[in-house]
C-alpha angles and dihedrals in degrees: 000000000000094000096037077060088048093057097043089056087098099059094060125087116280088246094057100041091090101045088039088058093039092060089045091054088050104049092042128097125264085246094072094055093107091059098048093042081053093041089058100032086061125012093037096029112029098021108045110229092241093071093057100032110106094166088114103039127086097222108054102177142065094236098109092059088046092053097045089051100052095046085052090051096051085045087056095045102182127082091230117018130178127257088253087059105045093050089057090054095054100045083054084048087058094038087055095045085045087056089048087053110058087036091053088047092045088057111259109138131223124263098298116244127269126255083248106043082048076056110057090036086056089045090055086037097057096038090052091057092057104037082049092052087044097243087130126030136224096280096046091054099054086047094053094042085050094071089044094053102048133016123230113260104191096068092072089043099053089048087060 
């Protein structure tokens, strides 16, 4: 449950990421000291909140870098192409994201969401209107982003 909390840092607003840690420090077993010495050394010290925060933006998620990288890949098709090569890629690459352009202003819309991905954005949206009218507090919230964030595991392991 700990580290479920611990993902699910980066959906809460900037102000309440340090207290919300701190509690979790606190209620946490003696055994966990190592994490949390590594979760503050380096993503609170070494890494500023603000960089990993994503409780304001509306994509929360690398995919679409993933995505692009490995269409671009797949576009390039060699492990270690010249430069010849690789300028023609990219000049297909703009020819593509002009394409997208003109399609995108012209009203087309993007892949539409998954059922799953319309749930969990119900489920943050949801559990930021009532942590912002003050019906849960801080704790709850965490608690309630952390099943949004992971799944549990253990229950596929125990049906076995």
């Amino acid at each position: 449950m700990i580290c479920r909390k611990l993902m699910a840092l980066p959906l809460l607003p900037l102000n309440d990421v340090k207290v919300a840690l701190e509690d979790l420090k606190d209620d946490s077993p003696i055994t966990l000291r190592d994490l949390f010495n590594y979760f503050e050394n380096f993503w609170m010290a070494d890494i500023p909140v603000h960089l990993w925060n994503v409780s304001d933006l509306q994509i929360r998620t690398n995919n679409n870098c993933e995505g692009w990288h490995n269409r671009f890949n797949i576009r390039v098709n060699k492990h270690h192409p010249n430069i010849w090569h690789f300028i023609n890629c990219l000049k297909q690459e703009e020819v593509y994201f002009r394409h997208q352009i003109i399609q995108m202003r012209a009203g087309a819309t993007g892949r539409p969401k998954t059922k799953r991905t319309n749930c969990v954005q119900r489920r943050i949206t949801t559990l930021t209107d009532h942590y912002a009218n003050n019906e849960i507090n801080l704790g709850e919230y965490l608690d309630g982003l952390s099943f949004v964030v992971a799944k549990d595991k253990t229950k596929k392991i125990n049906k076995k």
